[in-house]
Amino acid sequence: MTKDITLDHVSVSFGDYTAVDDAHLTIAGGEFFSFLGPSGCGKTTLLRCISGFQEPSWGEVRIGGKNMAGVGPNKRPTALIFQNLALFPLMSVADNIAFPLEVRGIDRKARRKRADELLELIALPGQGDKKVGELSGGQKQRVAIARALAVEPDILLLDEPLSALDLKLRQHMRRELRAIQQQVGLTFIYITHDQGEALTMSDRVAVMSRGKVEQVADPRTVYDQPASSFVASFVGENNALPGKVLESGDGRMVIDIGLAAPVTVAAGKGRGRKLKVGEACHVFVRPESVAINGDGDINRFNATVIREEFEGQVRHLIVKSGETELRVTQVGYGNGASGTGASVAMSFAPELAVPLPIGHLASA
Amino acid sequence: MREIGRFFSGFANRNGLPVAIYLLVAVSTWIFVLVILPQLTMFDFSFRHNLPPPKIGGPEDVHTLEQYRYFVMGNEITGGGVNTLDIAVLFKTLVAAVFVTIIDLAICYPVAYLLAQSSEGSAKRLLVLALIVPFWVNEILRAFAFRILFGATGVINGAGMQLGLWDAPIDFIGGNVALYAGLAYAYILLMIFPLYNAIESLDRNQIEAARDMGASWAQVHRRVVIPYAKPGIASGSTMVFMLTAGALAAPQILGGPSSLWFTQIIYQWFNSGGNWPRGSAYAVILLAICIMFVLLIMRVFKVSIGEIGR
């Protein structure tokens, strides 16, 4: 019943500018799928290709196996929720929700009934006669979702719908969106530059940069096993340590990253890429993967704390060893070491470091 | 009044007293000397007898409803009864003005929509320029150009007959086609710009959202664009209607032999008739009827006067 969406080598160019470069992936029916990337990475253009507001320059978009070329947005089984929601300010809440039914010529009474049902679903019962302007940000959000669900589309497309909300509400709406998705069982395609949103809600995430899809995987894999240096640096915080491969052997590599001694990293077990001796690379070590005053023997080095950032439940230390700066995150007060200028022993496990070939990084 | 005072003191604080005084003097001069005073004089004039200059200010110079009575009841010498001639002309003028307003709305809405929602950057500026520049040609010249265009030996008849579309010249002037075309063209900018302003501020996502939800283009316009643009439509229509009903040059030059515009009657009373009080009364009648008509239409379409100012 649910329909797969296939992007078959989809590219979009505007003049000389390539907005989407050969996106090739399949989204399963019923999936919560996110496109994650910084602004300008092509994710919105891709969404417009799926919704029908943009025709691909090359390749095709198939929904349920059917090529969508030449099929207008009003004829596709998709419903789009705009970044600014695009509710109609001059209509009541119920009229907004029932608008898709109205344009299909469904009579007033049936429209109202369906609108009331949907208001029930989004936990705003009896609010149909209000003006849109009387609703709060979160309520508007839910009305936009209800309006999109009114004609029972197969696929709901969401273009950063939470970006206008404040932090608490955003977190609340994440859970709510996920709950609605599971309740109605539709395919949700979600566009965001907020990795927190993408990771918490999605079944799978496609990370995009400069028009290219860099990795498609479930959130854990994206976080733990980034496929490219862009993904490693964009998703979550990461120390990108430039280095050079000294040894590349069976399941492990030795890499010089400017610390007192070369480090050993695991290779070929899903994390990172197996690299050739002499190749320049980046070793990615997450701030939380570095242990302070731990008992590990491997990859142990001394560093000096040059700055400390307190963030409540976590504490970031910026430490320097030789010419290499690292960011280290500890929960609570960790192993004590603190204070600018303090000298600490650090270590990280070889399997927590991800070596990747040199590529572009996410700009901070 | 208090609000105006507050605005003035705030303005003086921000911009200095001299600037504030200049603003106050300029605005009040404009409103009182140029707008209210002449209208009041005309209004007073319309309630007086048409007296020769020596008698003005004399004992016979009293207020009267005679001029208004004449509009309704006609001349007692010619037999009294209802003045059907002038009333019919007023009615015809209003109908024609409504007609011209509708033509302008029909032409301008698509243009304003395309200009506001579809074109961008330099193309938009060029289009706006192309709309404005023709209006550098003055009104009289434009009217005569239309006369040449629509005349029996004019460009349109010439081309039509050359192409064999019709074989005898069509009387565009007598049929008032030239007049309607001329009037519609004369005030087209006053319709385009309010519409353009209203539609331009409409969030494009609203249109796309409606499209995405399955609305046809007609439905998008009927349910989303037009309700949003209503104040602009009202403001443009009001201006076009008022100015068309009060136009003189175009009816004078382009009107057919049988057509008489109400303004032409007013003009005759002032000019060849030499009866200023009657001319004033007729002008007041035109103004009052037009205002009442506009208010009525606004009520029908549920537009408040405040919205027009937006």
XYZ file of C-alpha atoms in Angstrom:
674
model
C 0.000 0.000 0.000
C 2.754 2.440 0.882
C 4.842 3.562 -2.023
C 8.585 3.542 -2.450
C 10.227 6.681 -3.718
C 13.158 6.226 -6.016
C 15.509 8.984 -7.011
C 17.181 7.553 -10.076
C 20.373 9.515 -10.735
C 18.601 12.808 -10.206
C 20.533 15.986 -11.005
C 19.298 19.547 -11.070
C 21.198 22.465 -12.573
C 20.353 26.129 -12.683
C 22.529 27.492 -15.449
C 26.109 26.697 -14.476
C 25.185 25.894 -10.927
C 24.544 22.270 -10.014
C 22.138 22.196 -7.109
C 21.753 18.435 -6.970
C 24.442 16.166 -8.331
C 23.427 12.608 -9.158
C 21.271 11.708 -6.194
C 20.540 8.020 -6.350
C 18.607 6.375 -3.546
C 15.372 4.665 -2.626
C 13.135 5.616 0.265
C 11.003 2.750 1.510
C 7.278 3.198 2.052
C 6.447 4.009 5.657
C 9.940 5.227 6.428
C 10.876 8.414 8.299
C 13.644 9.617 6.029
C 15.667 12.787 6.520
C 17.841 14.813 4.219
C 20.423 16.494 6.404
C 22.841 19.136 5.256
C 23.880 22.763 5.600
C 21.946 25.437 3.738
C 22.686 25.391 0.034
C 23.487 21.676 -0.047
C 20.609 20.920 -2.402
C 18.243 19.249 0.013
C 15.361 21.639 -0.601
C 15.812 21.348 -4.366
C 15.614 17.588 -4.017
C 12.447 17.930 -1.984
C 10.969 20.146 -4.683
C 11.794 17.430 -7.221
C 9.825 14.916 -5.180
C 6.903 17.289 -4.623
C 6.818 18.293 -8.279
C 7.704 21.976 -8.072
C 11.003 21.266 -9.771
C 11.689 18.966 -12.694
C 15.054 17.177 -12.517
C 17.510 18.199 -15.221
C 18.578 14.566 -15.508
C 17.356 11.314 -14.064
C 13.900 10.560 -12.823
C 11.805 10.527 -9.701
C 9.588 7.485 -9.304
C 6.860 7.146 -6.735
C 5.444 3.652 -6.349
C 7.340 2.676 -9.486
C 5.672 5.403 -11.572
C 7.790 8.004 -13.288
C 6.695 11.424 -12.077
C 8.084 13.422 -15.009
C 5.480 15.949 -16.108
C 3.171 15.181 -13.199
C 2.321 18.441 -11.428
C 2.504 18.906 -7.654
C -1.275 18.797 -7.449
C -1.348 15.370 -9.105
C 1.271 13.630 -6.965
C 0.522 11.526 -3.896
C 2.662 13.885 -1.853
C 1.807 16.661 0.563
C 4.352 19.328 1.331
C 4.680 21.199 4.605
C 6.489 24.434 3.990
C 9.190 25.910 6.136
C 6.927 28.813 7.062
C 3.916 26.454 7.021
C 2.046 28.624 4.485
C -1.235 28.456 6.345
C -3.869 30.718 4.814
C -4.212 33.639 7.213
C -7.638 34.693 5.947
C -9.249 31.305 6.535
C -10.285 29.681 9.783
C -8.352 26.731 11.146
C -10.986 24.292 9.909
C -11.079 25.898 6.464
C -7.328 25.619 6.282
C -7.394 21.940 7.130
C -10.275 21.289 4.761
C -8.798 23.275 1.884
C -7.474 20.210 0.035
C -10.961 18.714 0.282
C -12.629 21.928 -0.806
C -10.626 22.066 -4.024
C -11.662 18.488 -4.714
C -15.270 19.544 -4.560
C -16.192 17.699 -1.382
C -19.260 19.216 0.237
C -19.091 21.499 3.235
C -20.483 19.072 5.761
C -18.110 16.235 4.924
C -15.247 18.697 4.895
C -16.065 19.922 8.332
C -16.358 16.376 9.636
C -12.941 15.442 8.319
C -11.439 18.676 9.686
C -12.833 17.884 13.131
C -11.379 14.371 12.973
C -7.987 15.766 12.106
C -8.206 18.382 14.847
C -8.778 15.474 17.194
C -5.680 13.731 15.842
C -3.470 16.777 16.395
C -4.919 17.332 19.868
C -6.673 20.601 19.045
C -10.297 19.501 19.303
C -12.943 22.181 18.912
C -10.498 24.849 17.722
C -11.706 24.776 14.106
C -13.360 28.179 14.151
C -10.335 30.050 15.407
C -8.326 32.271 13.129
C -4.873 31.023 12.252
C -3.346 34.088 13.859
C -4.791 33.123 17.239
C -2.747 29.923 17.420
C 0.673 29.475 18.988
C 3.684 28.370 16.957
C 3.345 24.732 17.922
C -0.378 24.721 17.223
C 0.163 26.210 13.770
C 2.657 23.453 13.186
C 0.109 20.840 13.993
C -2.545 22.519 11.857
C -0.140 22.448 8.914
C 0.340 18.732 9.466
C -3.400 18.162 9.703
C -3.941 20.079 6.478
C -1.323 17.955 4.745
C -2.968 14.770 6.024
C -6.477 15.812 4.998
C -6.466 14.009 1.671
C -4.490 11.031 2.956
C -1.354 11.425 0.887
C 1.130 8.554 0.649
C 4.090 10.746 1.374
C 4.461 13.751 3.621
C 7.283 16.117 2.728
C 8.486 18.447 5.461
C 10.786 21.361 4.701
C 12.430 22.354 7.986
C 9.078 22.892 9.620
C 10.504 23.217 13.111
C 13.155 25.801 12.418
C 11.001 28.723 13.520
C 10.210 27.269 16.926
C 12.137 27.767 20.134
C 14.291 24.986 21.537
C 11.877 23.441 24.033
C 9.001 23.427 21.594
C 11.229 22.035 18.894
C 12.195 19.118 21.080
C 8.584 18.537 21.954
C 7.513 18.686 18.312
C 10.193 16.153 17.363
C 8.577 13.568 19.576
C 5.165 14.587 18.380
C 6.047 14.381 14.699
C 7.540 10.950 15.217
C 4.419 9.855 17.091
C 2.119 11.152 14.360
C 4.219 9.416 11.725
C 3.971 6.113 13.546
C 0.266 6.595 14.116
C -0.623 7.323 10.495
C 2.064 5.058 9.039
C 2.958 7.385 6.184
C 6.299 7.970 4.582
C 7.785 11.161 6.014
C 10.544 12.858 4.102
C 12.114 15.453 6.307
C 14.500 18.214 5.311
C 16.670 19.765 7.959
C 20.012 21.327 8.721
C 19.568 20.371 12.364
C 21.311 17.077 13.004
C 19.536 16.673 16.338
C 16.219 16.566 14.492
C 17.497 14.207 11.842
C 19.115 11.799 14.282
C 16.292 11.628 16.823
C 13.392 11.206 14.426
C 14.642 9.358 11.387
C 14.793 5.748 10.417
C 17.425 6.714 7.891
C 19.316 9.868 7.086
C 20.852 11.086 3.851
C 23.661 13.539 4.544
C 24.153 16.041 1.736
C 26.846 18.518 0.882
C 27.384 20.646 -2.213
C 24.597 18.907 -4.090
C 25.924 15.422 -3.442
C 24.480 12.747 -1.210
C 27.464 11.803 0.930
C 25.960 8.969 2.930
C 22.632 7.222 3.389
C 22.319 5.224 6.580
C 20.532 4.917 9.892
C 21.418 7.613 12.441
C 23.793 5.425 14.460
C 25.792 4.432 11.430
C 25.993 8.025 10.266
C 27.322 9.036 13.642
C 29.671 6.135 14.308
C 30.751 5.233 10.803
C 30.740 8.402 8.707
C 31.439 7.644 5.073
C 33.270 10.852 4.271
C 35.181 13.564 6.021
C 32.238 15.896 5.425
C 29.822 13.583 7.227
C 32.324 13.051 10.047
C 32.760 16.776 10.555
C 29.117 17.798 9.997
C 27.279 15.284 12.124
C 28.030 15.763 15.781
C 31.207 17.310 17.045
C 34.444 15.852 15.883
C 38.164 16.492 16.058
C 39.498 16.449 12.525
C 43.177 15.641 12.869
C 45.180 15.841 9.661
C 47.771 13.142 9.362
C 49.811 10.846 7.202
C 49.635 7.060 7.085
C 52.880 5.403 8.272
C 51.806 1.780 8.355
C 48.797 0.066 6.946
C 48.488 -3.490 8.062
C 46.067 -6.152 8.980
C 43.049 -4.394 10.545
C 45.034 -1.475 11.835
C 46.932 1.542 10.663
C 49.556 3.718 12.251
C 49.108 7.382 11.500
C 51.147 10.435 12.394
C 48.766 13.192 13.513
C 51.327 15.517 15.038
C 51.220 14.127 18.529
C 54.369 13.043 20.347
C 53.912 9.539 18.989
C 51.973 8.213 15.987
C 48.570 6.805 16.809
C 47.112 3.441 16.048
C 43.649 3.205 14.575
C 41.487 0.282 13.615
C 40.747 -0.025 9.932
C 38.473 -2.031 7.753
C 35.923 -2.872 10.414
C 33.284 -0.504 9.184
C 34.923 2.516 10.717
C 36.713 4.726 8.302
C 38.571 3.624 5.238
C 41.622 1.484 4.739
C 44.317 3.810 3.461
C 47.639 3.344 1.710
C 50.990 4.042 3.319
C 52.025 7.640 2.711
C 48.485 8.818 2.022
C 47.361 12.087 3.602
C 44.230 11.687 5.659
C 42.048 12.981 8.454
C 41.644 11.030 11.638
C 38.325 11.831 13.311
C 38.099 11.408 17.054
C 34.902 12.412 18.814
C 35.334 14.671 21.850
C 33.546 12.128 24.035
C 35.797 9.296 22.827
C 38.871 10.807 24.436
C 39.487 9.610 27.979
C 41.204 11.837 30.479
C 43.601 10.118 32.890
C 42.223 6.819 31.709
C 44.074 3.558 31.996
C 44.452 2.858 28.281
C 48.003 2.288 27.095
C 47.444 2.757 23.413
C 47.279 6.242 21.912
C 48.218 7.836 25.163
C 49.576 11.366 25.076
C 50.046 14.349 27.342
C 48.313 17.611 26.727
C 47.794 21.001 28.294
C 44.368 22.448 28.942
C 44.177 25.788 27.179
C 40.492 26.538 27.623
C 37.478 25.201 29.393
C 33.827 25.636 28.384
C 31.166 24.813 30.892
C 27.815 23.851 29.412
C 25.901 22.442 32.340
C 25.693 18.706 32.007
C 28.845 18.545 29.931
C 32.190 20.282 30.067
C 34.430 20.864 27.095
C 38.176 21.064 27.427
C 40.250 22.427 24.620
C 43.645 20.835 25.001
C 46.872 21.157 23.096
C 49.538 18.583 22.537
C 52.438 19.685 20.397
C 50.792 21.604 17.575
C 47.594 19.601 17.716
C 44.483 21.015 19.336
C 41.716 18.751 20.503
C 38.301 19.196 21.931
C 37.436 16.827 24.731
C 34.005 16.511 26.282
C 33.334 15.142 29.718
C 30.061 14.457 31.431
C 29.831 16.228 34.775
C 33.255 16.715 36.276
C 34.760 13.594 34.717
C 38.147 12.660 36.021
C 38.862 15.842 37.801
C 41.501 17.380 35.608
C 40.577 20.970 35.097
C 41.819 24.476 35.132
C 43.576 26.233 32.327
C 47.210 25.241 32.132
C 46.698 21.869 33.810
C 48.612 19.012 32.276
C 46.592 15.896 31.601
C 47.132 12.451 30.166
C 44.748 11.557 27.367
C 44.025 8.446 25.425
C 41.555 7.071 22.927
C 40.814 3.547 21.811
C 41.930 2.637 18.275
C 38.424 1.518 17.315
C 36.954 4.902 18.279
C 39.061 6.770 15.742
C 37.867 7.064 12.166
C 40.495 7.533 9.462
C 39.189 8.964 6.202
C 40.821 10.253 3.039
C 41.192 14.018 2.764
C 37.962 15.632 1.673
C 36.100 18.856 2.327
C 35.006 19.477 5.900
C 31.888 21.127 7.161
C 32.620 24.763 7.827
C 32.086 25.663 11.434
C -6.700 64.874 17.648
C -4.660 63.756 20.643
C -3.042 61.089 18.496
C -2.013 63.722 15.982
C -0.535 65.777 18.835
C 1.389 62.807 20.094
C 2.624 62.034 16.601
C 3.730 65.640 16.176
C 5.674 65.841 19.441
C 7.283 62.471 18.725
C 8.187 63.610 15.237
C 9.623 66.865 16.598
C 11.746 64.931 19.076
C 13.177 62.702 16.402
C 13.676 65.189 13.583
C 13.959 68.565 15.262
C 11.372 71.312 15.630
C 11.975 73.155 12.313
C 11.348 70.003 10.295
C 8.269 69.234 12.363
C 6.889 72.745 11.868
C 7.531 72.517 8.139
C 5.630 69.234 8.029
C 2.740 70.662 10.001
C 2.489 73.789 7.851
C 2.868 71.907 4.580
C 0.296 69.270 5.446
C -2.249 71.682 6.833
C -1.813 74.029 3.876
C -2.327 71.127 1.567
C -5.384 69.834 3.364
C -7.109 73.109 4.209
C -6.113 75.448 1.403
C -5.914 73.014 -1.477
C -8.495 70.398 -0.539
C -11.089 71.533 1.959
C -11.422 75.234 1.180
C -12.129 74.975 -2.571
C -14.571 72.159 -1.953
C -16.364 74.188 0.691
C -16.527 77.188 -1.645
C -17.988 75.029 -4.371
C -20.399 73.529 -1.906
C -21.527 77.005 -0.841
C -21.747 78.118 -4.464
C -24.091 75.272 -5.253
C -26.677 76.692 -2.860
C -26.847 80.131 -4.459
C -28.721 81.791 -7.285
C -26.963 82.583 -10.504
C -26.729 86.333 -10.147
C -24.994 88.934 -12.314
C -21.787 90.216 -10.626
C -23.270 93.536 -9.295
C -25.911 91.660 -7.310
C -23.470 89.239 -5.646
C -23.355 90.012 -1.970
C -26.600 92.004 -2.298
C -29.991 91.289 -0.699
C -30.911 88.747 -3.419
C -27.781 86.665 -2.747
C -29.365 84.089 -0.432
C -29.047 80.341 -0.068
C -31.402 78.235 -2.142
C -31.998 74.645 -3.230
C -32.887 75.845 -6.702
C -29.830 74.332 -8.417
C -30.468 70.903 -6.948
C -34.160 71.175 -7.699
C -33.258 71.847 -11.302
C -31.237 68.642 -11.519
C -34.214 66.625 -10.266
C -37.196 68.538 -11.657
C -35.799 70.368 -14.674
C -36.684 73.792 -15.903
C -40.163 75.149 -15.036
C -40.209 77.122 -18.265
C -39.812 73.987 -20.335
C -42.680 72.389 -18.514
C -41.280 70.919 -15.313
C -41.490 67.193 -14.687
C -38.561 65.026 -13.854
C -35.272 66.072 -15.466
C -34.829 62.708 -17.175
C -32.152 63.976 -19.520
C -29.541 64.907 -16.901
C -30.394 62.006 -14.591
C -30.028 59.593 -17.482
C -26.646 61.055 -18.360
C -25.483 60.689 -14.763
C -26.691 57.111 -14.713
C -25.025 56.340 -18.021
C -21.799 57.904 -16.798
C -21.807 55.716 -13.683
C -22.540 52.567 -15.678
C -19.786 53.425 -18.137
C -17.356 54.110 -15.283
C -18.194 50.744 -13.729
C -17.667 49.133 -17.100
C -14.268 50.799 -17.547
C -13.289 49.772 -14.003
C -14.160 46.154 -14.751
C -12.187 46.234 -18.000
C -9.178 47.663 -16.160
C -9.462 45.076 -13.405
C -9.671 42.266 -15.948
C -6.615 43.551 -17.798
C -4.547 44.503 -14.757
C -5.070 41.544 -12.464
C -3.149 39.063 -14.640
C -0.474 41.637 -15.420
C -0.034 42.578 -11.763
C 0.004 38.926 -10.748
C 2.675 38.002 -13.271
C 4.680 41.085 -12.417
C 4.481 40.447 -8.690
C 4.844 36.693 -8.504
C 6.650 35.480 -11.581
C 9.152 38.002 -12.796
C 12.227 38.996 -10.909
C 15.038 41.498 -10.753
C 15.877 43.374 -13.917
C 13.015 41.897 -15.940
C 10.577 43.256 -13.375
C 12.116 46.738 -13.448
C 11.989 46.730 -17.234
C 8.333 45.743 -17.251
C 7.429 48.443 -14.743
C 9.316 50.978 -16.832
C 7.473 49.849 -19.948
C 4.232 50.476 -18.104
C 5.175 53.917 -16.849
C 6.957 55.485 -19.802
C 3.909 55.677 -22.128
C 2.289 57.897 -19.508
C 4.819 60.604 -20.192
C 2.693 61.334 -23.250
C 0.097 63.817 -22.110
C -3.552 62.967 -21.842
C -4.839 65.149 -24.663
C -2.252 63.849 -27.079
C -3.039 60.295 -26.068
C -6.742 60.877 -26.586
C -6.188 62.271 -30.060
C -3.852 59.383 -30.861
C -6.690 57.037 -29.940
C -9.001 58.993 -32.195
C -6.619 58.505 -35.072
C -6.230 54.854 -34.184
C -9.954 54.193 -34.052
C -11.151 56.643 -36.743
C -12.962 55.615 -39.921
C -9.696 55.888 -41.836
C -7.655 54.959 -38.803
C -5.017 52.272 -38.327
C -7.409 49.630 -37.029
C -9.986 50.066 -39.742
C -7.213 50.231 -42.323
C -5.607 47.031 -41.123
C -8.911 45.226 -40.704
C -10.038 46.052 -44.171
C -6.644 45.267 -45.708
C -6.786 41.836 -44.110
C -10.345 41.420 -45.290
C -11.794 41.014 -41.802
C -14.498 43.541 -42.586
C -15.187 45.570 -45.721
C -16.771 48.832 -44.573
C -15.099 50.973 -41.878
C -16.492 50.230 -38.422
C -17.596 53.285 -36.473
C -15.510 52.761 -33.322
C -16.029 56.348 -32.250
C -19.816 56.275 -32.583
C -19.915 52.910 -30.840
C -17.922 54.378 -27.958
C -15.256 51.696 -28.381
C -12.637 54.413 -28.685
C -13.972 56.129 -25.568
C -13.862 52.998 -23.414
C -10.451 52.047 -24.728
C -9.146 55.546 -24.078
C -10.541 55.711 -20.553
C -9.413 52.216 -19.678
C -5.940 53.039 -20.862
C -5.827 56.430 -19.157
C -6.145 55.036 -15.642
C -4.587 51.612 -16.060
C -1.590 52.406 -13.860
C -3.852 53.370 -10.993
C -5.214 49.850 -11.139
C -1.951 48.003 -11.697
C 0.070 49.444 -8.858
C -2.303 48.844 -5.940
C -2.893 45.325 -7.259
C 0.796 44.781 -7.714
C 1.563 45.992 -4.191
C -1.085 43.760 -2.696
C -0.103 40.646 -4.620
C 3.610 41.182 -4.216
C 3.430 40.873 -0.445
C 1.626 37.541 -0.736
C 3.915 34.744 0.389
C 4.680 32.642 -2.645
C 4.580 29.538 -0.481
C 0.858 30.071 -0.039
C 0.353 29.703 -3.751
C 2.606 26.666 -3.920
C 0.917 25.164 -0.877
C -2.479 25.550 -2.512
C -1.128 24.034 -5.714
C 0.402 21.164 -3.793
C -2.919 20.477 -2.124
C -4.510 19.958 -5.501
C -5.989 23.374 -6.225
C -6.326 24.338 -9.872
C -5.027 27.751 -10.918
C -8.566 29.101 -10.860
C -9.022 27.854 -7.310
C -5.672 29.269 -6.235
C -6.769 32.691 -7.432
C -10.298 32.495 -6.113
C -9.410 31.229 -2.641
C -5.907 32.512 -1.983
C -4.751 35.358 -4.202
C -7.935 37.368 -4.671
C -8.992 37.368 -0.991
C -5.488 38.475 -0.103
C -5.414 41.163 -2.800
C -8.897 42.465 -1.969
C -7.715 45.740 -0.402
C -5.595 46.393 -3.498
C -8.482 45.550 -5.785
C -10.737 47.878 -3.806
C -8.224 50.693 -3.804
C -7.449 50.396 -7.526
C -11.094 50.049 -8.508
C -12.084 53.042 -6.415
C -9.492 55.260 -8.014
C -10.254 54.134 -11.544
C -13.991 54.486 -10.992
C -13.750 57.940 -9.440
C -11.397 59.279 -12.073
C -13.327 57.765 -14.968
C -16.600 59.161 -13.715
C -14.879 62.536 -13.391
C -12.954 62.415 -16.680
C -13.489 65.226 -19.133
C -10.810 65.215 -21.823
C -11.325 61.646 -23.015
C -15.142 61.908 -23.340
C -14.753 65.280 -25.016
C -12.317 63.971 -27.630
C -13.228 60.306 -27.999
C -16.951 60.316 -27.239
C -19.324 59.606 -30.086
C -21.784 62.250 -31.214
C -24.592 60.723 -29.179
C -22.644 60.183 -25.978
C -22.641 62.781 -23.265
C -20.603 62.418 -20.089
C -21.932 64.007 -16.909
C -18.720 65.996 -16.553
C -19.459 67.532 -19.937
C -22.758 68.851 -18.609
C -20.957 70.304 -15.596
C -18.410 71.846 -17.922
C -21.159 73.352 -20.027
C -22.814 74.983 -17.015
C -19.550 76.492 -15.875
C -18.352 77.498 -19.294
C -20.830 78.166 -22.088
C -23.819 78.208 -19.729
C -22.097 80.707 -17.465
C -24.018 79.328 -14.489
C -21.442 78.579 -11.826
C -23.864 77.749 -9.016
C -25.589 75.138 -11.183
C -22.248 73.738 -12.319
C -21.196 73.516 -8.672
C -24.402 71.762 -7.719
C -23.927 69.241 -10.517
C -20.318 68.646 -9.475
C -21.398 68.126 -5.857
C -24.069 65.697 -7.024
C -21.519 63.719 -9.055
C -19.119 63.575 -6.118
C -21.777 62.568 -3.601
C -23.292 59.899 -5.831
C -19.858 58.466 -6.619
C -18.852 58.331 -2.951
C -22.128 56.681 -1.989
C -21.787 54.189 -4.795
C -18.217 53.291 -3.777
C -19.234 52.891 -0.121
C -22.125 50.691 -1.151
C -19.910 48.465 -3.292
C -17.361 48.230 -0.504
C -20.099 47.087 1.807
C -21.226 44.465 -0.657
C -17.693 43.102 -0.967
C -17.018 43.491 2.759
C -14.034 45.792 2.444
C -13.496 48.362 5.157
C -12.188 51.818 4.360
C -9.142 51.178 6.557
C -8.037 48.281 4.372
C -7.767 50.533 1.331
C -5.102 52.546 3.074
C -2.895 49.527 3.582
